[in-house]
Short mmCIF file of C-alpha atoms and ligand atoms in Angstrom, two decimals:
data_model
loop_
_atom_site.label_atom_id
_atom_site.label_comp_id
_atom_site.label_asym_id
_atom_site.label_seq_id
_atom_site.Cartn_x
_atom_site.Cartn_y
_atom_site.Cartn_z
CA MET K 1 -10.19 -11.34 5.98
CA ASN K 2 -9.06 -14.82 4.92
CA LYS K 3 -5.42 -13.74 4.65
CA LYS K 4 -2.77 -14.14 7.32
CA THR K 5 -1.81 -10.99 9.15
CA VAL K 6 1.34 -9.94 10.91
CA LYS K 7 -0.17 -11.41 14.10
CA ASP K 8 -0.15 -14.88 12.53
CA VAL K 9 3.64 -15.08 12.14
CA ASP K 10 6.57 -14.89 14.51
CA VAL K 11 8.70 -11.90 13.61
CA ARG K 12 10.96 -11.69 16.65
CA GLY K 13 14.56 -11.29 15.53
CA LYS K 14 13.47 -11.77 11.91
CA ARG K 15 14.22 -9.51 8.98
CA VAL K 16 10.85 -8.21 7.79
CA PHE K 17 10.36 -6.60 4.36
CA CYS K 18 7.38 -4.33 4.96
CA ARG K 19 5.86 -2.69 1.85
CA VAL K 20 4.18 0.59 2.77
CA ASP K 21 2.64 3.32 0.62
CA PHE K 22 4.78 6.38 1.37
CA ASN K 23 3.80 7.96 -1.96
CA VAL K 24 3.06 11.22 -0.16
CA PRO K 25 2.49 14.72 -1.51
CA MET K 26 5.73 16.74 -1.45
CA LYS K 27 6.41 20.46 -1.59
CA ASN K 28 9.86 22.06 -1.82
CA GLY K 29 11.57 18.80 -0.95
CA GLN K 30 9.47 18.24 2.17
CA VAL K 31 6.55 15.97 2.96
CA SER K 32 3.48 18.21 2.69
CA ASP K 33 0.92 15.66 3.87
CA GLU K 34 1.83 12.83 6.21
CA THR K 35 -1.53 10.98 6.30
CA ARG K 36 -0.04 7.88 4.68
CA ILE K 37 2.98 7.85 6.99
CA ARG K 38 0.81 8.08 10.10
CA ALA K 39 -1.48 5.35 8.76
CA ALA K 40 1.44 2.92 8.56
CA LEU K 41 2.69 3.60 12.10
CA PRO K 42 0.70 0.87 13.93
CA THR K 43 2.29 -1.90 11.85
CA ILE K 44 5.76 -0.36 12.03
CA GLN K 45 5.50 0.15 15.79
CA TYR K 46 4.25 -3.41 16.26
CA LEU K 47 7.21 -4.82 14.30
CA VAL K 48 9.61 -2.71 16.35
CA ASP K 49 8.01 -3.80 19.62
CA GLN K 50 8.23 -7.43 18.54
CA GLY K 51 11.96 -7.06 17.99
CA ALA K 52 11.93 -7.46 14.22
CA LYS K 53 14.53 -5.89 11.95
CA VAL K 54 12.23 -3.69 9.94
CA LEU K 55 12.94 -2.98 6.28
CA LEU K 56 10.46 -0.50 4.83
CA ALA K 57 9.93 -0.27 1.09
CA SER K 58 7.82 2.18 -0.92
CA HIS K 59 7.48 3.93 -4.22
CA LEU K 60 7.28 7.72 -4.56
CA GLY K 61 5.84 9.27 -7.70
CA ARG K 62 6.39 7.79 -11.13
CA PRO K 63 10.14 7.88 -11.93
CA ASN K 64 9.73 5.29 -14.72
CA GLY K 65 12.43 2.85 -13.75
CA GLN K 66 15.31 5.23 -13.16
CA ALA K 67 16.73 7.19 -10.25
CA VAL K 68 15.25 10.70 -10.02
CA GLU K 69 16.83 12.90 -7.35
CA GLU K 70 13.59 14.67 -6.31
CA LEU K 71 11.91 11.31 -5.82
CA ARG K 72 14.34 9.91 -3.26
CA LEU K 73 12.70 8.85 0.00
CA THR K 74 15.15 10.82 2.18
CA PRO K 75 12.59 13.44 3.35
CA VAL K 76 10.17 10.64 4.18
CA ALA K 77 12.77 8.91 6.40
CA LYS K 78 13.24 12.19 8.23
CA ARG K 79 9.51 12.67 8.84
CA LEU K 80 9.00 9.05 9.84
CA SER K 81 11.84 9.31 12.29
CA GLU K 82 10.25 12.41 13.87
CA LEU K 83 6.85 10.72 14.12
CA LEU K 84 8.29 7.59 15.75
CA GLY K 85 10.78 9.44 17.92
CA LYS K 86 13.36 6.95 16.73
CA ASP K 87 16.23 6.74 14.25
CA VAL K 88 15.26 5.66 10.74
CA LYS K 89 18.22 4.88 8.52
CA LYS K 90 17.77 5.21 4.78
CA THR K 91 19.69 3.44 2.01
CA ASP K 92 20.47 4.81 -1.46
CA GLU K 93 19.42 1.56 -3.14
CA ALA K 94 16.47 -0.79 -2.59
CA TYR K 95 18.35 -4.13 -2.86
CA GLY K 96 21.79 -5.59 -3.46
CA ASP K 97 25.07 -5.82 -1.56
CA SER K 98 25.11 -2.29 -0.13
CA VAL K 99 21.65 -2.87 1.35
CA LYS K 100 22.64 -6.32 2.67
CA SER K 101 25.62 -4.80 4.49
CA GLU K 102 23.30 -2.32 6.19
CA ILE K 103 20.94 -5.13 7.20
CA ASP K 104 23.83 -7.17 8.63
CA ILE K 105 24.53 -4.49 11.23
CA MET K 106 20.89 -3.97 12.27
CA ASN K 107 19.76 -4.72 15.79
CA GLU K 108 16.33 -6.02 16.75
CA GLY K 109 13.81 -3.18 16.58
CA ASP K 110 15.88 -1.12 14.11
CA ILE K 111 14.28 0.44 11.04
CA LEU K 112 15.82 0.79 7.59
CA LEU K 113 13.94 2.63 4.81
CA LEU K 114 14.97 1.37 1.38
CA GLU K 115 15.22 3.70 -1.62
CA ASN K 116 12.25 4.26 -3.99
CA VAL K 117 11.47 0.85 -5.49
CA ARG K 118 10.35 2.47 -8.77
CA PHE K 119 13.93 3.52 -9.52
CA TYR K 120 14.28 0.01 -11.01
CA PRO K 121 12.54 -0.98 -14.25
CA GLY K 122 11.73 -4.42 -12.81
CA GLU K 123 9.39 -3.01 -10.16
CA GLU K 124 6.44 -2.05 -12.34
CA LYS K 125 7.13 -4.95 -14.74
CA ASN K 126 6.87 -7.29 -11.76
CA ASP K 127 10.17 -8.85 -12.83
CA PRO K 128 10.73 -12.12 -10.89
CA GLU K 129 14.47 -11.36 -10.65
CA LEU K 130 13.80 -8.12 -8.80
CA ALA K 131 11.12 -9.79 -6.65
CA LYS K 132 13.70 -12.45 -5.69
CA ALA K 133 16.29 -9.77 -4.93
CA PHE K 134 13.81 -8.13 -2.53
CA ALA K 135 12.92 -11.51 -1.01
CA GLU K 136 16.61 -12.29 -0.40
CA LEU K 137 16.79 -9.37 2.00
CA ALA K 138 14.22 -10.75 4.42
CA ASP K 139 12.60 -13.70 6.19
CA VAL K 140 9.02 -12.41 6.14
CA TYR K 141 7.03 -10.12 3.82
CA VAL K 142 4.37 -7.79 5.21
CA ASN K 143 2.18 -5.82 2.84
CA ASP K 144 0.68 -2.72 4.45
CA ALA K 145 0.55 -0.68 1.24
CA PHE K 146 -3.20 -0.61 0.66
CA GLY K 147 -2.80 2.43 -1.61
CA ALA K 148 -0.68 0.36 -4.01
CA ALA K 149 -2.51 -2.96 -3.61
CA HIS K 150 -4.11 -2.60 -7.06
CA ARG K 151 -0.64 -2.78 -8.62
CA ALA K 152 0.92 -6.17 -9.41
CA HIS K 153 4.51 -5.00 -8.99
CA ALA K 154 7.66 -6.73 -7.70
CA SER K 155 7.41 -5.22 -4.19
CA THR K 156 3.60 -5.50 -3.92
CA GLU K 157 2.96 -8.89 -5.53
CA GLY K 158 6.03 -10.69 -6.92
CA ILE K 159 7.96 -10.92 -3.65
CA ALA K 160 5.08 -12.74 -1.94
CA LYS K 161 5.88 -15.87 -3.97
CA TYR K 162 9.27 -16.36 -2.30
CA ILE K 163 8.88 -15.78 1.45
CA PRO K 164 5.98 -16.05 3.93
CA ALA K 165 3.63 -13.17 3.08
CA VAL K 166 1.09 -11.54 5.39
CA SER K 167 -0.90 -8.32 5.62
CA GLY K 168 -0.23 -5.40 7.94
CA PHE K 169 -2.80 -3.69 10.15
CA LEU K 170 -3.57 -0.85 7.74
CA MET K 171 -4.28 -3.26 4.90
CA GLU K 172 -6.56 -5.28 7.17
CA LYS K 173 -8.41 -2.19 8.42
CA GLU K 174 -8.95 -0.69 4.96
CA LEU K 175 -10.38 -3.91 3.54
CA ASP K 176 -12.61 -4.34 6.56
CA ILE K 177 -14.08 -0.82 6.56
CA LEU K 178 -14.51 -0.53 2.80
CA GLY K 179 -15.98 -4.02 2.64
CA LYS K 180 -18.56 -3.19 5.31
CA ALA K 181 -19.57 0.12 3.72
CA LEU K 182 -20.20 -1.58 0.39
CA SER K 183 -21.68 -4.90 1.38
CA ASN K 184 -25.16 -3.43 1.65
CA PRO K 185 -24.83 0.22 0.68
CA GLU K 186 -27.25 2.71 2.17
CA ARG K 187 -29.07 4.68 -0.50
CA PRO K 188 -28.97 7.10 -2.14
CA PHE K 189 -25.41 5.97 -2.85
CA THR K 190 -23.23 8.58 -4.54
CA ALA K 191 -19.73 8.32 -6.01
CA ILE K 192 -17.60 11.37 -6.73
CA ILE K 193 -14.66 10.91 -9.06
CA GLY K 194 -12.04 13.49 -9.94
CA GLY K 195 -8.28 13.89 -9.84
CA ALA K 196 -5.64 13.62 -12.52
CA LYS K 197 -5.08 9.89 -13.12
CA VAL K 198 -7.64 9.82 -15.91
CA LYS K 199 -6.30 6.76 -17.74
CA ASP K 200 -6.22 4.74 -14.53
CA LYS K 201 -9.56 5.77 -13.15
CA ILE K 202 -11.98 6.31 -16.01
CA GLY K 203 -12.40 2.54 -16.38
CA VAL K 204 -13.88 2.09 -12.90
CA ILE K 205 -16.89 4.15 -13.92
CA ASP K 206 -18.24 1.20 -15.91
CA ASN K 207 -18.68 -0.90 -12.78
CA LEU K 208 -19.69 2.00 -10.56
CA LEU K 209 -22.65 2.66 -12.86
CA GLU K 210 -23.96 -0.78 -11.82
CA LYS K 211 -23.89 0.19 -8.16
CA VAL K 212 -24.51 3.88 -7.51
CA ASP K 213 -27.55 6.16 -7.71
CA ASN K 214 -25.55 9.31 -8.45
CA LEU K 215 -22.18 9.83 -10.04
CA LEU K 216 -20.50 13.23 -9.83
CA ILE K 217 -17.55 13.91 -12.12
CA GLY K 218 -14.96 16.61 -11.44
CA GLY K 219 -11.23 17.29 -11.48
CA GLY K 220 -9.05 16.64 -14.49
CA LEU K 221 -11.21 13.65 -15.34
CA ALA K 222 -14.20 15.85 -16.18
CA TYR K 223 -12.84 17.38 -19.37
CA THR K 224 -12.69 14.14 -21.33
CA PHE K 225 -16.44 13.96 -20.59
CA VAL K 226 -17.00 17.60 -21.49
CA LYS K 227 -15.22 16.95 -24.78
CA ALA K 228 -17.41 13.87 -25.28
CA GLN K 229 -20.44 16.14 -24.85
CA GLY K 230 -19.17 18.02 -27.88
CA HIS K 231 -17.68 21.10 -26.18
CA GLU K 232 -14.23 22.56 -26.68
CA ILE K 233 -12.03 22.34 -23.60
CA GLY K 234 -9.02 24.50 -24.52
CA LYS K 235 -5.86 23.21 -22.85
CA SER K 236 -7.65 21.26 -20.12
CA LEU K 237 -6.56 17.73 -19.29
CA LEU K 238 -7.74 15.32 -22.00
CA GLU K 239 -7.37 11.60 -22.68
CA GLU K 240 -8.08 11.66 -26.38
CA ASP K 241 -8.52 7.91 -26.69
CA LYS K 242 -11.06 7.78 -23.85
CA ILE K 243 -13.60 10.15 -25.43
CA GLU K 244 -15.63 7.30 -26.92
CA LEU K 245 -15.56 5.49 -23.58
CA ALA K 246 -16.84 8.63 -21.85
CA LYS K 247 -19.69 8.78 -24.40
CA SER K 248 -20.58 5.17 -23.73
CA PHE K 249 -20.73 5.89 -19.97
CA MET K 250 -23.15 8.75 -20.56
CA GLU K 251 -25.40 6.36 -22.48
CA LYS K 252 -25.04 3.62 -19.91
CA ALA K 253 -25.96 6.01 -17.09
CA LYS K 254 -29.13 6.97 -18.94
CA ALA K 255 -30.05 3.34 -19.58
CA LYS K 256 -29.42 2.39 -15.93
CA GLY K 257 -31.24 5.39 -14.49
CA VAL K 258 -28.07 6.64 -12.77
CA ASN K 259 -27.91 10.41 -12.35
CA LEU K 260 -24.62 11.41 -13.97
CA TYR K 261 -23.53 14.93 -13.09
CA MET K 262 -20.84 16.78 -14.99
CA PRO K 263 -19.55 20.32 -14.46
CA VAL K 264 -21.76 23.08 -15.87
CA ASP K 265 -19.11 25.72 -15.21
CA ALA K 266 -15.38 25.88 -14.52
CA ILE K 267 -12.60 28.11 -13.26
CA VAL K 268 -10.18 28.52 -16.14
CA ALA K 269 -6.58 29.74 -15.99
CA ASP K 270 -4.20 31.16 -18.58
CA ASP K 271 -1.34 29.19 -17.03
CA PHE K 272 -0.85 26.17 -14.76
CA SER K 273 0.41 28.16 -11.79
CA ALA K 274 -0.59 29.58 -8.42
CA ASP K 275 -0.69 33.16 -9.74
CA ALA K 276 -2.35 32.56 -13.13
CA ASN K 277 -5.11 34.84 -14.36
CA THR K 278 -8.47 33.18 -13.81
CA LYS K 279 -12.14 33.51 -14.66
CA VAL K 280 -15.37 31.59 -14.22
CA VAL K 281 -16.92 30.39 -17.48
CA ALA K 282 -19.86 28.23 -18.53
CA ILE K 283 -18.62 24.77 -19.49
CA GLU K 284 -19.32 25.31 -23.19
CA GLU K 285 -17.25 28.47 -23.16
CA ILE K 286 -13.74 27.38 -22.16
CA PRO K 287 -11.42 29.64 -24.20
CA ALA K 288 -9.01 27.91 -26.57
CA ASP K 289 -5.82 29.10 -24.82
CA TRP K 290 -7.03 28.49 -21.26
CA GLU K 291 -7.34 25.39 -19.12
CA ALA K 292 -9.99 24.41 -16.59
CA LEU K 293 -8.38 23.89 -13.21
CA ASP K 294 -11.44 23.77 -10.95
CA ILE K 295 -15.19 23.21 -11.11
CA GLY K 296 -17.18 26.44 -11.04
CA PRO K 297 -19.51 27.72 -8.28
CA LYS K 298 -22.76 26.50 -9.92
CA THR K 299 -21.35 23.01 -10.25
CA ALA K 300 -20.16 23.08 -6.64
CA GLU K 301 -23.65 24.12 -5.49
CA THR K 302 -25.31 21.24 -7.34
CA TYR K 303 -22.76 18.73 -6.04
CA ARG K 304 -23.39 20.00 -2.52
CA ASP K 305 -27.13 19.38 -2.89
CA VAL K 306 -26.63 15.83 -4.17
CA ILE K 307 -24.19 15.06 -1.34
CA GLN K 308 -26.60 16.30 1.30
CA LYS K 309 -29.35 14.01 0.04
CA SER K 310 -27.07 10.96 -0.02
CA LYS K 311 -26.70 8.31 2.68
CA LEU K 312 -23.37 6.92 1.44
CA VAL K 313 -20.76 8.89 -0.50
CA ILE K 314 -17.45 7.61 -1.78
CA TRP K 315 -15.09 10.26 -3.09
CA ASN K 316 -11.81 9.88 -4.91
CA GLY K 317 -9.91 12.62 -6.67
CA PRO K 318 -9.89 16.38 -6.01
CA MET K 319 -12.31 18.59 -7.97
CA GLY K 320 -9.52 20.95 -8.96
CA VAL K 321 -5.85 21.78 -8.50
CA PHE K 322 -6.47 22.42 -4.78
CA GLU K 323 -2.72 22.75 -4.13
CA PHE K 324 -3.12 26.30 -5.53
CA ASP K 325 -5.58 28.42 -3.52
CA LYS K 326 -7.20 29.85 -6.64
CA PHE K 327 -8.36 26.37 -7.65
CA ALA K 328 -9.21 24.95 -4.23
CA GLN K 329 -12.81 26.16 -3.96
CA GLY K 330 -14.51 23.23 -5.70
CA THR K 331 -12.67 20.61 -3.65
CA LYS K 332 -13.32 22.60 -0.49
CA ALA K 333 -17.06 22.90 -1.26
CA VAL K 334 -17.38 19.14 -1.71
CA ALA K 335 -15.36 18.46 1.46
CA GLN K 336 -17.46 20.96 3.42
CA ALA K 337 -20.71 19.46 2.11
CA LEU K 338 -19.57 16.04 3.34
CA ALA K 339 -18.54 17.48 6.68
CA ASP K 340 -21.97 19.13 7.06
CA ALA K 341 -23.95 16.03 6.06
CA ASN K 342 -24.30 14.38 9.45
CA ASP K 343 -26.49 11.53 8.23
CA THR K 344 -24.13 10.57 5.44
CA TYR K 345 -21.43 7.92 5.68
CA SER K 346 -18.49 9.45 3.84
CA VAL K 347 -15.47 7.57 2.51
CA ILE K 348 -12.67 9.69 1.10
CA GLY K 349 -9.91 7.88 -0.76
CA GLY K 350 -6.58 8.76 -2.32
CA GLY K 351 -3.29 10.31 -1.32
CA ASP K 352 -4.19 13.71 -2.73
CA SER K 353 -7.86 13.70 -1.72
CA ALA K 354 -6.85 12.85 1.84
CA ALA K 355 -4.28 15.68 1.72
CA ALA K 356 -7.00 18.09 0.54
CA VAL K 357 -9.39 17.21 3.36
CA GLU K 358 -6.51 17.50 5.82
CA LYS K 359 -5.52 20.89 4.41
CA PHE K 360 -9.07 22.22 4.89
CA GLY K 361 -9.10 20.94 8.49
CA LEU K 362 -12.10 18.69 7.78
CA ALA K 363 -10.50 15.26 8.13
CA GLU K 364 -12.02 14.61 11.56
CA GLN K 365 -15.52 15.07 10.17
CA MET K 366 -15.27 12.31 7.56
CA SER K 367 -16.45 8.78 8.39
CA HIS K 368 -13.40 7.11 6.87
CA ILE K 369 -10.33 8.43 5.11
CA SER K 370 -8.80 5.69 3.01
CA THR K 371 -5.13 5.82 2.05
CA GLY K 372 -5.99 4.37 -1.35
CA GLY K 373 -7.50 6.19 -4.31
CA GLY K 374 -7.14 3.90 -7.28
CA ALA K 375 -6.96 0.95 -4.88
CA SER K 376 -10.22 1.80 -3.10
CA LEU K 377 -11.97 2.37 -6.43
CA GLU K 378 -10.87 -1.00 -7.76
CA PHE K 379 -11.83 -2.69 -4.51
CA MET K 380 -15.27 -1.05 -4.64
CA GLU K 381 -15.70 -2.20 -8.21
CA GLY K 382 -15.45 -5.72 -6.87
CA LYS K 383 -12.03 -6.40 -8.36
CA GLN K 384 -9.47 -8.59 -6.60
CA LEU K 385 -6.42 -6.56 -5.56
CA PRO K 386 -3.20 -8.36 -6.63
CA GLY K 387 -1.34 -7.14 -3.53
CA VAL K 388 -3.93 -8.90 -1.36
CA VAL K 389 -4.44 -12.01 -3.47
CA ALA K 390 -0.69 -12.75 -3.27
CA LEU K 391 -0.71 -13.00 0.55
CA ASN K 392 -0.84 -16.37 2.35
CA ASP K 393 -4.28 -17.72 3.19
CA LYS K 394 -5.22 -18.27 6.83
N1 ADP Z 401 -8.74 20.22 -13.54
C1 ADP Z 401 -7.57 19.65 -13.22
N2 ADP Z 401 -6.52 19.71 -14.06
C2 ADP Z 401 -5.33 19.15 -13.73
N3 ADP Z 401 -5.10 18.49 -12.57
C3 ADP Z 401 -6.11 18.39 -11.70
C4 ADP Z 401 -7.39 18.96 -11.98
N4 ADP Z 401 -8.19 18.72 -10.92
C5 ADP Z 401 -7.44 18.04 -10.01
N5 ADP Z 401 -6.19 17.84 -10.46
C6 ADP Z 401 -5.05 17.20 -9.75
O1 ADP Z 401 -5.33 15.86 -9.45
C7 ADP Z 401 -4.35 15.45 -8.51
C8 ADP Z 401 -4.80 14.24 -7.73
O2 ADP Z 401 -5.21 13.20 -8.59
P1 ADP Z 401 -5.23 11.68 -8.15
O3 ADP Z 401 -3.86 11.22 -7.81
O4 ADP Z 401 -5.96 10.95 -9.21
O5 ADP Z 401 -6.13 11.71 -6.81
P2 ADP Z 401 -5.98 10.89 -5.44
O6 ADP Z 401 -4.54 10.95 -5.01
O7 ADP Z 401 -6.89 11.54 -4.49
O8 ADP Z 401 -6.37 9.48 -5.78
C9 ADP Z 401 -4.12 16.63 -7.63
O9 ADP Z 401 -2.73 16.80 -7.45
C10 ADP Z 401 -4.75 17.81 -8.40
O10 ADP Z 401 -3.92 18.94 -8.54
O1 X15 Z 402 -0.94 7.55 -4.82
C1 X15 Z 402 -1.43 6.48 -5.14
O2 X15 Z 402 -2.68 6.37 -5.65
P1 X15 Z 402 -3.80 7.55 -5.66
O3 X15 Z 402 -3.23 8.76 -6.35
O4 X15 Z 402 -4.93 6.93 -6.43
O5 X15 Z 402 -4.19 7.82 -4.23
C2 X15 Z 402 -0.71 5.15 -4.92
O6 X15 Z 402 0.51 5.35 -4.24
C3 X15 Z 402 -0.48 4.44 -6.26
O7 X15 Z 402 0.36 5.20 -7.09
P2 X15 Z 402 0.35 4.94 -8.68
O8 X15 Z 402 -1.01 5.37 -9.20
O9 X15 Z 402 1.48 5.77 -9.25
O10 X15 Z 402 0.56 3.45 -8.86
MG1 MG Z 403 -2.78 10.81 -6.11
#
């Protein structure tokens, strides 16, 4: 990497603003998957050992520029503190005088977790005033939030203009491993895309079609494609204004000779809940009042076969609402197929995909679990990540 890392700067006694991606899955006010917290520990521990005053900043969820009680980082501070075996203080704001007073009383090696940076409208707008307010808190900026590196926000990009800016160890490791896997991909090369962030992720398919041999579509993303095929999808997730784009991808895949797989069946539910009534239907038979919350067994079988014949698989986005057991089968089948495919290099990306693989107890059997979903997809597309570009060159 041609960017400076935390090893290239002296942090002893310095106030360090360290952006991490603690956008972790939560359940009943508790952290339900701590993959992203664990992944940030090497950088945090290093800063502590070096005697820095460590300010940690992160977003959680999408509060749209205002304080949302359920999206406070308090439970994350608690979990981080347990993992480090060390006190982690948490502030109720992310900048300003109250935060400065807390910083003034910090000792070397102390950790302060700032409140959710997305509680402020300036964060996602990358407002220079907010970026400066973050920069005023610290002497050095460290970006270890690979999962948010595709966002040009005040705490991921803007702040880097005002104080020395370097990468953390997780950022460095992610870029290194993903870069190596993609520099000369082993073939057949398969991408699996699912999840719920349809607007964000559908665009990456354009570039992926230039690179992969097989593309498997699942999760909430699939139903915009199913609709584009001319089928009714009931109440399933739909991005109305992406239907034409989905059609164009189907044509492009044909022209490029890429095998594009879409669900042939689905598990539908009469409600978005853990105890909904469910049934398996062919994809062209989704009832009007129902919604598809998982791929069906025939689809899972086909996806398994493709995975087992692949040499490199990148996967982002669960195949269904795996958080509910009734809709976890499709995601589990794909995870199991990857675990069984010993000759296949498997890269899983995304906060929720990583949580799924962890939940099934299959994490150890994957070649690499990336903390970034959208970020890893954009990186694999060949796009420059703003959170990386903004860091100081070596
Ligand atoms: N058919 C579906 N309908 C609605 N939501 C879905 C569907 N399939 C998967 N999801 C949801 O997608 C979410 C994860 O999406 P996303 O954030 O894009 O993935 P990742 O975090 O792995 O990058 C999960 O919480 C899951 O419940
Ligand atoms: O969870 C994240 O991405 P992911 O769901 O693609 O893994 C990152 O924290 C980015 O969050 P965002 O998509 O709300 O900017
Ligand atoms: Mg996610």
